[in-house]
XYZ file of C-alpha atoms in Angstrom:
567
model
C 18.745 106.821 88.203
C 17.673 103.582 86.623
C 20.583 101.504 84.340
C 18.363 98.791 83.015
C 14.706 97.488 82.922
C 13.450 93.778 82.833
C 10.119 93.223 81.476
C 7.620 90.168 81.692
C 5.334 90.132 78.797
C 2.466 87.832 78.345
C 0.580 87.041 74.815
C -2.718 85.409 74.764
C -4.698 84.111 71.827
C -8.523 83.925 71.240
C -8.318 87.807 71.928
C -7.292 86.773 75.264
C -10.013 84.977 76.693
C -8.724 83.658 79.825
C -10.671 80.793 79.617
C -10.513 79.273 76.089
C -6.896 81.310 75.277
C -3.724 79.905 75.437
C -1.013 82.197 76.494
C 2.647 82.432 76.977
C 5.579 85.004 78.434
C 8.854 86.206 77.200
C 11.228 88.601 78.970
C 12.557 92.051 77.562
C 15.712 93.495 79.019
C 15.827 97.574 78.139
C 19.193 98.949 79.040
C 19.306 102.870 79.217
C 22.381 104.228 77.350
C 23.655 107.517 79.346
C 24.257 110.704 77.406
C 26.162 113.597 78.888
C 23.227 115.116 80.577
C 25.191 116.284 84.195
C 28.251 118.578 84.251
C 31.271 118.128 86.684
C 30.541 120.092 89.570
C 33.467 121.281 92.023
C 33.059 120.333 95.888
C 34.123 123.381 97.369
C 34.126 126.773 95.831
C 37.828 127.582 97.203
C 40.723 124.805 97.455
C 43.768 125.978 99.089
C 47.581 124.929 98.848
C 51.208 125.717 99.844
C 54.764 125.303 97.922
C 58.347 126.094 99.091
C 59.873 128.406 96.729
C 62.028 127.488 93.672
C 60.347 123.919 93.666
C 59.022 122.463 90.760
C 57.129 119.185 89.817
C 55.121 119.205 93.088
C 51.442 118.790 93.359
C 50.262 121.911 95.705
C 46.295 121.326 95.575
C 43.908 118.590 94.908
C 40.720 119.532 93.341
C 37.727 116.891 93.555
C 34.582 117.203 91.234
C 31.217 114.904 91.318
C 29.639 113.902 88.362
C 26.284 111.584 87.958
C 26.889 110.328 84.430
C 28.226 106.953 84.112
C 31.930 106.788 85.677
C 34.981 106.562 83.480
C 32.998 107.313 80.373
C 33.783 110.553 78.285
C 30.701 111.987 79.591
C 31.901 111.710 83.493
C 35.889 112.318 82.571
C 36.594 116.000 83.425
C 39.471 118.362 81.972
C 40.654 121.195 84.452
C 41.844 124.368 82.828
C 42.950 127.658 84.406
C 40.921 130.701 83.317
C 42.994 133.228 85.659
C 45.774 134.263 87.928
C 48.501 132.412 86.466
C 50.023 134.780 83.807
C 53.319 133.756 83.917
C 52.532 129.567 83.484
C 54.021 128.326 86.254
C 51.429 126.028 86.873
C 49.218 123.226 85.085
C 46.639 121.120 85.904
C 46.340 117.010 85.318
C 43.715 114.776 85.849
C 43.482 111.727 87.982
C 42.109 109.279 85.682
C 41.054 106.934 88.692
C 39.496 109.601 90.856
C 38.577 112.278 88.228
C 40.633 114.891 90.599
C 42.537 117.746 89.245
C 45.811 117.687 90.624
C 47.585 121.398 90.610
C 51.104 121.013 89.988
C 53.997 123.440 89.650
C 55.960 123.438 86.307
C 58.068 126.746 87.040
C 60.168 128.111 90.360
C 58.431 130.639 92.328
C 60.181 133.152 94.274
C 58.769 133.995 97.667
C 60.366 137.327 97.257
C 58.805 138.300 94.251
C 55.242 136.707 94.830
C 53.711 135.144 98.141
C 50.611 134.048 97.207
C 48.841 133.109 94.198
C 44.730 132.936 93.431
C 43.976 130.606 90.599
C 40.611 130.457 88.919
C 39.871 126.923 87.409
C 37.393 125.317 85.312
C 35.928 121.676 84.721
C 34.200 120.433 81.880
C 33.448 116.778 80.504
C 35.294 115.163 77.353
C 31.793 115.262 75.333
C 29.706 118.579 75.282
C 26.336 118.239 77.260
C 23.100 116.881 75.319
C 20.819 119.259 73.754
C 18.085 120.451 75.833
C 19.759 120.230 79.330
C 19.435 123.258 81.249
C 22.576 122.967 83.247
C 25.433 125.036 82.662
C 28.384 123.354 80.654
C 31.183 123.784 83.223
C 31.960 124.660 86.811
C 34.337 127.027 88.311
C 36.164 127.196 91.400
C 39.274 129.146 93.041
C 42.507 127.989 93.918
C 44.586 129.885 96.741
C 48.385 129.082 96.729
C 50.607 130.468 99.389
C 54.664 130.528 99.018
C 56.720 129.326 101.675
C 59.946 130.946 102.381
C 63.192 128.995 102.283
C 67.000 130.055 102.672
C 68.340 130.318 99.057
C 72.122 130.146 97.865
C 73.579 133.813 97.576
C 74.882 134.627 93.943
C 77.485 136.844 92.358
C 76.640 139.536 90.070
C 78.124 139.451 87.327
C 79.036 135.983 86.935
C 81.445 135.271 85.755
C 83.178 138.863 86.093
C 85.584 139.364 83.695
C 88.429 142.321 84.179
C 91.460 143.353 82.222
C 94.936 143.652 84.066
C 98.453 144.307 83.005
C 100.678 141.277 83.891
C 103.683 142.116 86.355
C 101.292 143.446 88.976
C 103.177 143.313 92.472
C 101.936 141.113 95.336
C 99.806 143.247 97.711
C 98.061 144.924 94.892
C 94.307 145.758 95.210
C 93.018 143.957 92.160
C 89.097 144.477 92.210
C 85.803 143.618 94.453
C 83.694 140.674 93.865
C 80.741 140.476 96.151
C 77.363 138.568 96.258
C 73.628 138.950 96.887
C 71.640 137.034 99.000
C 68.024 136.961 97.421
C 66.696 136.249 101.177
C 65.400 139.617 102.248
C 63.015 138.843 104.412
C 65.261 136.486 106.704
C 67.314 137.638 109.696
C 70.647 136.763 109.212
C 74.285 138.271 109.213
C 75.936 139.038 106.192
C 77.802 137.031 103.448
C 81.251 135.694 104.107
C 83.537 135.140 101.373
C 86.364 132.590 100.560
C 88.719 131.028 97.729
C 87.710 127.950 96.096
C 90.063 127.585 93.000
C 93.206 129.622 92.615
C 95.264 127.238 90.287
C 98.640 129.800 90.537
C 98.034 130.872 93.976
C 97.967 134.582 92.985
C 95.055 135.800 94.804
C 93.433 136.317 98.167
C 89.760 137.453 98.987
C 88.730 139.508 102.242
C 86.108 137.374 103.854
C 83.951 140.253 104.538
C 83.766 142.975 102.061
C 84.738 140.671 98.959
C 88.096 142.481 98.125
C 90.595 140.371 95.862
C 94.421 141.726 95.967
C 97.290 139.890 94.477
C 99.807 137.634 96.790
C 102.114 136.861 93.866
C 103.390 138.531 90.533
C 100.637 138.061 87.593
C 102.456 136.385 85.119
C 100.788 136.023 81.191
C 103.207 133.415 80.383
C 102.374 131.319 83.260
C 101.352 127.706 82.448
C 98.079 128.534 84.454
C 97.037 131.216 81.985
C 95.302 129.952 78.609
C 94.564 132.211 75.630
C 95.711 135.102 77.928
C 92.795 134.455 80.420
C 93.159 133.015 83.839
C 90.322 131.670 85.852
C 89.799 132.200 89.921
C 86.438 130.543 91.440
C 85.227 132.171 95.004
C 82.700 130.977 97.378
C 80.016 133.212 99.145
C 78.166 131.494 102.215
C 75.377 132.571 104.604
C 74.420 131.559 107.926
C 71.124 130.655 107.105
C 69.008 127.430 108.160
C 70.204 125.223 106.385
C 73.360 127.456 105.612
C 73.749 127.973 101.748
C 76.552 128.880 99.328
C 77.182 130.201 95.671
C 80.065 130.344 93.590
C 81.407 132.796 91.315
C 84.048 132.744 88.635
C 86.590 135.911 88.430
C 88.028 135.968 84.687
C 91.336 138.208 84.384
C 92.248 138.765 80.981
C 96.120 139.547 81.415
C 97.621 141.985 79.066
C 100.999 141.593 77.672
C 104.377 143.420 78.701
C 107.651 143.175 77.536
C 109.084 141.053 80.450
C 110.783 138.348 78.777
C 113.980 138.447 76.742
C 113.994 136.657 73.461
C 116.615 133.496 73.315
C 118.183 131.455 70.660
C 116.909 128.156 69.184
C 118.410 125.460 68.875
C 120.931 125.749 71.540
C 123.261 123.351 69.969
C 124.349 123.124 65.905
C 126.959 121.400 63.927
C 128.951 123.005 61.163
C 132.320 122.096 59.249
C 135.773 123.193 59.327
C 135.848 124.916 55.968
C 134.289 128.026 54.767
C 131.793 126.393 52.457
C 129.183 124.894 53.290
C 128.893 126.279 56.915
C 125.760 127.953 57.419
C 123.870 127.402 60.540
C 120.280 128.528 60.979
C 119.059 129.900 63.972
C 115.369 130.918 65.091
C 114.398 133.587 67.960
C 111.730 132.573 70.636
C 110.205 134.791 72.653
C 107.488 134.119 75.181
C 105.748 137.664 74.595
C 103.361 138.457 72.042
C 103.103 141.360 69.322
C 104.029 143.928 69.813
C 106.497 142.792 72.369
C 108.343 139.927 70.152
C 109.428 139.793 66.445
C 111.169 141.215 64.463
C 114.221 140.421 66.358
C 117.719 141.863 65.780
C 120.521 139.450 66.064
C 124.369 140.416 66.318
C 127.603 139.121 67.943
C 128.893 140.891 70.772
C 132.617 142.634 70.888
C 133.963 140.580 73.468
C 135.856 138.335 73.083
C 137.327 139.309 69.720
C 137.378 135.987 68.501
C 133.970 135.896 68.120
C 133.584 138.561 65.322
C 136.809 137.577 63.956
C 135.680 133.857 63.405
C 132.040 134.290 62.967
C 129.335 136.202 60.983
C 125.523 136.575 61.758
C 123.057 137.291 59.076
C 119.390 137.863 59.516
C 117.174 136.344 56.767
C 113.904 137.029 58.313
C 112.246 138.362 61.317
C 112.577 135.532 63.444
C 115.493 133.847 61.527
C 118.993 134.554 61.544
C 122.109 132.328 59.667
C 125.434 132.063 61.551
C 128.308 131.016 59.366
C 132.625 131.249 59.382
C 134.269 134.249 58.700
C 137.453 132.600 58.191
C 138.458 130.008 55.657
C 139.405 127.052 58.388
C 138.481 126.915 61.657
C 139.981 123.645 63.796
C 137.498 120.998 64.747
C 136.108 121.293 68.279
C 133.135 122.955 70.281
C 132.996 126.363 70.440
C 130.567 128.724 72.380
C 129.264 131.600 70.353
C 127.061 134.063 72.228
C 124.414 135.877 70.172
C 122.728 139.285 71.204
C 119.179 139.107 70.384
C 116.861 141.958 70.914
C 113.218 142.148 70.522
C 110.900 144.888 69.147
C 108.994 146.025 72.404
C 109.221 149.216 73.894
C 111.507 149.492 75.778
C 113.139 146.882 74.070
C 114.569 143.627 75.805
C 117.405 141.806 75.023
C 119.753 138.833 75.836
C 122.913 137.047 75.214
C 122.268 133.378 74.213
C 125.189 130.736 73.913
C 125.104 128.883 71.168
C 127.358 125.422 71.414
C 128.714 124.960 67.891
C 130.359 121.815 67.067
C 132.895 122.235 64.131
C 133.876 119.175 62.438
C 135.836 117.548 59.171
C 133.229 117.232 56.279
C 132.832 115.113 53.498
C 132.017 116.540 49.812
C 128.449 116.538 50.812
C 128.993 118.728 53.630
C 128.326 115.982 56.255
C 130.530 115.241 59.297
C 132.421 112.364 59.430
C 131.849 109.407 61.741
C 134.767 109.370 63.590
C 134.969 113.584 63.712
C 131.459 113.839 64.619
C 131.849 111.643 67.663
C 135.239 113.508 68.764
C 133.286 116.851 68.232
C 129.882 115.925 69.676
C 131.577 114.400 73.150
C 129.031 113.498 75.752
C 126.356 115.514 77.638
C 126.087 115.568 81.050
C 122.818 113.446 80.803
C 124.841 111.114 79.017
C 127.879 110.697 81.346
C 125.382 110.036 84.447
C 123.549 107.531 82.568
C 126.840 105.887 81.710
C 127.968 105.949 85.524
C 124.562 104.708 86.724
C 124.677 102.019 84.373
C 127.955 101.108 85.490
C 127.000 101.026 89.257
C 123.986 98.752 88.672
C 126.136 96.466 86.846
C 128.690 96.619 89.934
C 126.119 95.760 92.122
C 124.796 93.024 90.126
C 128.332 91.391 90.215
C 128.586 91.627 94.049
C 125.311 90.034 94.433
C 125.855 87.328 91.993
C 129.411 86.614 93.907
C 127.680 86.685 97.416
C 125.010 84.467 95.890
C 127.449 81.791 94.883
C 129.441 81.604 98.360
C 126.650 81.426 100.135
C 125.277 78.629 97.998
C 128.845 76.990 98.283
C 128.409 77.032 102.086
C 124.947 75.616 102.092
C 126.418 72.851 99.861
C 129.523 72.019 102.070
C 126.955 71.994 104.979
C 124.469 69.624 103.612
C 127.849 66.924 102.644
C 128.740 66.956 106.484
C 125.206 65.576 107.050
C 124.791 61.636 106.818
C 122.041 60.351 104.921
C 120.169 58.398 107.707
C 119.854 55.336 105.243
C 123.503 55.147 105.089
C 124.144 55.795 108.702
C 125.394 52.136 109.949
C 125.019 53.564 113.823
C 121.284 53.057 113.768
C 121.109 52.050 117.196
C 123.673 54.368 118.638
C 122.143 57.244 120.045
C 124.225 60.105 121.656
C 123.059 62.222 124.763
C 124.588 64.704 126.659
C 126.689 64.199 129.417
C 124.755 64.747 132.857
C 127.676 64.603 135.316
C 127.942 62.017 138.315
C 126.481 64.210 141.146
C 128.231 66.641 143.656
C 130.832 63.924 144.098
C 131.867 64.128 140.515
C 132.381 67.983 140.290
C 135.933 68.102 141.410
C 137.786 67.796 138.172
C 141.136 67.419 137.259
C 141.810 68.955 134.091
C 145.276 68.352 134.053
C 144.469 64.471 133.490
C 142.829 65.412 130.331
C 145.934 66.309 128.775
C 147.807 63.750 126.215
C 150.204 61.143 128.131
C 153.004 62.312 125.589
C 152.509 65.819 127.047
C 152.712 64.833 130.619
C 155.337 62.439 129.849
C 157.696 62.805 127.096
C 159.269 60.013 125.338
C 162.336 61.603 126.001
C 162.293 60.980 129.779
C 160.891 57.205 129.498
C 163.265 54.317 129.418
C 163.654 52.525 126.071
C 161.624 49.746 125.378
C 159.274 50.214 128.588
C 155.689 51.193 127.504
C 152.556 51.226 129.262
C 150.314 48.146 128.790
C 147.407 50.256 128.041
C 149.029 52.291 125.431
C 148.600 51.744 121.794
C 151.770 49.902 120.949
C 153.989 51.540 118.105
C 153.639 48.991 115.033
C 152.745 49.247 111.452
C 149.179 49.481 110.912
C 147.775 46.169 110.014
C 146.014 45.876 106.279
C 142.973 44.153 106.959
C 140.854 42.597 104.247
C 138.005 45.130 102.986
C 134.925 44.022 104.637
C 131.534 44.226 102.354
C 129.389 47.201 103.208
C 126.322 44.864 102.524
C 124.438 43.683 105.750
C 125.393 40.346 107.029
C 123.262 37.697 105.568
C 123.462 35.656 108.975
C 122.702 35.964 112.310
C 124.202 38.991 113.999
C 126.158 36.965 116.500
C 128.034 35.368 114.026
C 128.980 38.530 112.578
C 130.221 39.323 115.914
C 132.141 36.218 116.705
C 133.867 36.537 113.009
C 134.996 39.715 114.323
C 136.151 38.770 117.780
C 138.284 35.835 116.392
C 139.794 37.904 113.774
C 141.070 40.139 116.854
C 142.201 37.385 118.928
C 144.223 35.875 115.846
C 145.897 38.773 114.840
C 149.115 39.300 116.957
C 149.517 42.860 116.034
C 146.120 44.119 117.708
C 146.521 46.111 120.888
C 144.620 44.078 123.895
C 141.356 45.624 123.623
C 138.067 43.585 123.333
C 137.156 46.050 119.976
C 139.412 48.006 117.402
C 138.654 51.197 118.672
C 141.205 52.999 120.363
C 140.589 55.985 122.931
C 142.551 58.524 124.284
C 144.420 58.495 127.442
C 142.026 59.386 130.203
C 143.985 59.771 133.452
C 145.841 57.297 135.957
C 144.896 56.574 139.460
C 141.276 54.752 138.488
C 140.050 52.366 140.939
C 139.038 50.071 138.422
C 141.438 47.316 137.230
C 143.199 47.353 133.633
C 141.154 46.042 130.997
C 144.475 44.626 129.572
C 144.430 41.530 131.824
C 141.182 40.368 130.299
C 141.351 37.604 127.688
C 139.066 38.373 124.731
C 138.374 34.420 124.101
C 137.656 33.719 127.642
C 134.292 32.479 128.679
C 132.082 34.577 131.147
C 131.294 30.889 132.926
C 133.984 31.578 135.562
C 132.811 34.526 137.304
C 130.587 34.827 140.084
C 127.771 37.055 139.725
C 125.904 36.675 142.955
C 126.804 39.728 144.112
C 124.635 41.472 141.752
C 121.915 40.606 144.003
C 122.756 43.002 146.522
C 122.800 45.725 144.331
C 119.441 46.489 144.533
C 116.225 46.033 142.243
C 117.485 48.131 139.274
C 120.072 44.848 138.804
C 117.853 42.249 139.538
C 117.437 41.152 135.699
C 121.160 40.651 135.534
C 121.414 38.947 138.551
C 118.682 36.442 137.042
C 120.447 36.271 133.935
C 124.244 35.622 135.140
C 123.900 34.529 138.812
C 121.201 31.792 138.427
C 124.029 29.138 138.099
C 123.241 26.556 135.224
C 119.646 27.810 135.406
């Protein structure tokens, strides 16, 4: 109730005479130390909780207590323990260090079909015992009622895994076994389970979706790559229609018993020996996929036909799985021989097969080794080697063809580039060529015959001798002009043109044109006069250009330049 007392104490001398005595005061602080004189007490006699089945680490109830001692001290801290109702140890009670409450927690799964409700008896006490002389009981007790909630659980196969023993060779469509599951939800309204196949590596089995009957869809083979240590595993699925739907898996293990369904074979398939009788032994081994007692020891023998086999060869068994093949005759010509060997196992009934051993007979040195040349001749090339060589040849031809095509394409590109003129070397910088657009409707009626060469229209044979057109190029030897420098003219462009004009005027062999360009014949009947009458050296001052003023505004500039008289 009171944790601390504060006292003010006065002391007076002269025997406490208030008239003559002197006095003084002091303060005394007295702290009351708590002892465990109050045990914890539950706030209720019964607590309730619920939990879904198969859930763990879930708090299902919160136990509250009161304690009048100092909080967060050993006299206040509560400890909880169960005194009854949990014989299987499915619950535990933890203490909340802040609130001092007890937390009832599930530590083991609970099955609704086994236990629907739990009634626990719990007790609470402090970390330290009560002080002496306290009349209160040392602990407080209460009851905890926990209800289990039913949920949809997964069906389970019984047993899982299921092991059966079966001889291999069971035909397709044969009934193998029945593999069913159980639904633990006995109190839920739901239909029967449905079965399906989850894993079947060899695809040998199928299961009936209603009754779980397993039948074969192919022949069971112990020697299959899907069988490990004579064991074949398949997994199946069982599903219910609850909310939510649940499913469970089961594994079927089939231990396959061996039967004598495989005949032995010879190993290796190829061997080499010498032409002579000694040394010429070839060691061979019989291989059988079956196991005892359907395997070795094996019997080796040569067939009766063809007769040359027993005449040339002999075979001797040296152990249960091994034999030795050798020449019977003193000499056998080098080459490749197919030697059939009949091998029989020890199964009941026996299984035998005729294996062909390809023997390469070659000339040998003194050590019994084939010489290099004879070895190559005797060995020959297998099918795989021939295919590999052909593929290499085809790839090489394709590469050569691609290289030739690439070279031709590069030559064409190089020739196309040579036809292009570098803009820096083109002297016709100011000459732009445009497409011919025609002269309108009046210029659409063409006479293509006028485009022919004059020699074609008028052969030289019918022309009078010595008479030629004035506008034709005269037949003279080509004049030899001095080579002009390719460098640009240092002076004015007008001087350059005048010099060229003067050179043309003084050349008696030059055709009567204003330039040295020679054009093809364009036909007769032109309304324009012949240009041959123009004198290149004449001046334009004698011409009358006043008629340019009548040609419209487009020729106004020319009229101003040439029709203005002296101005």
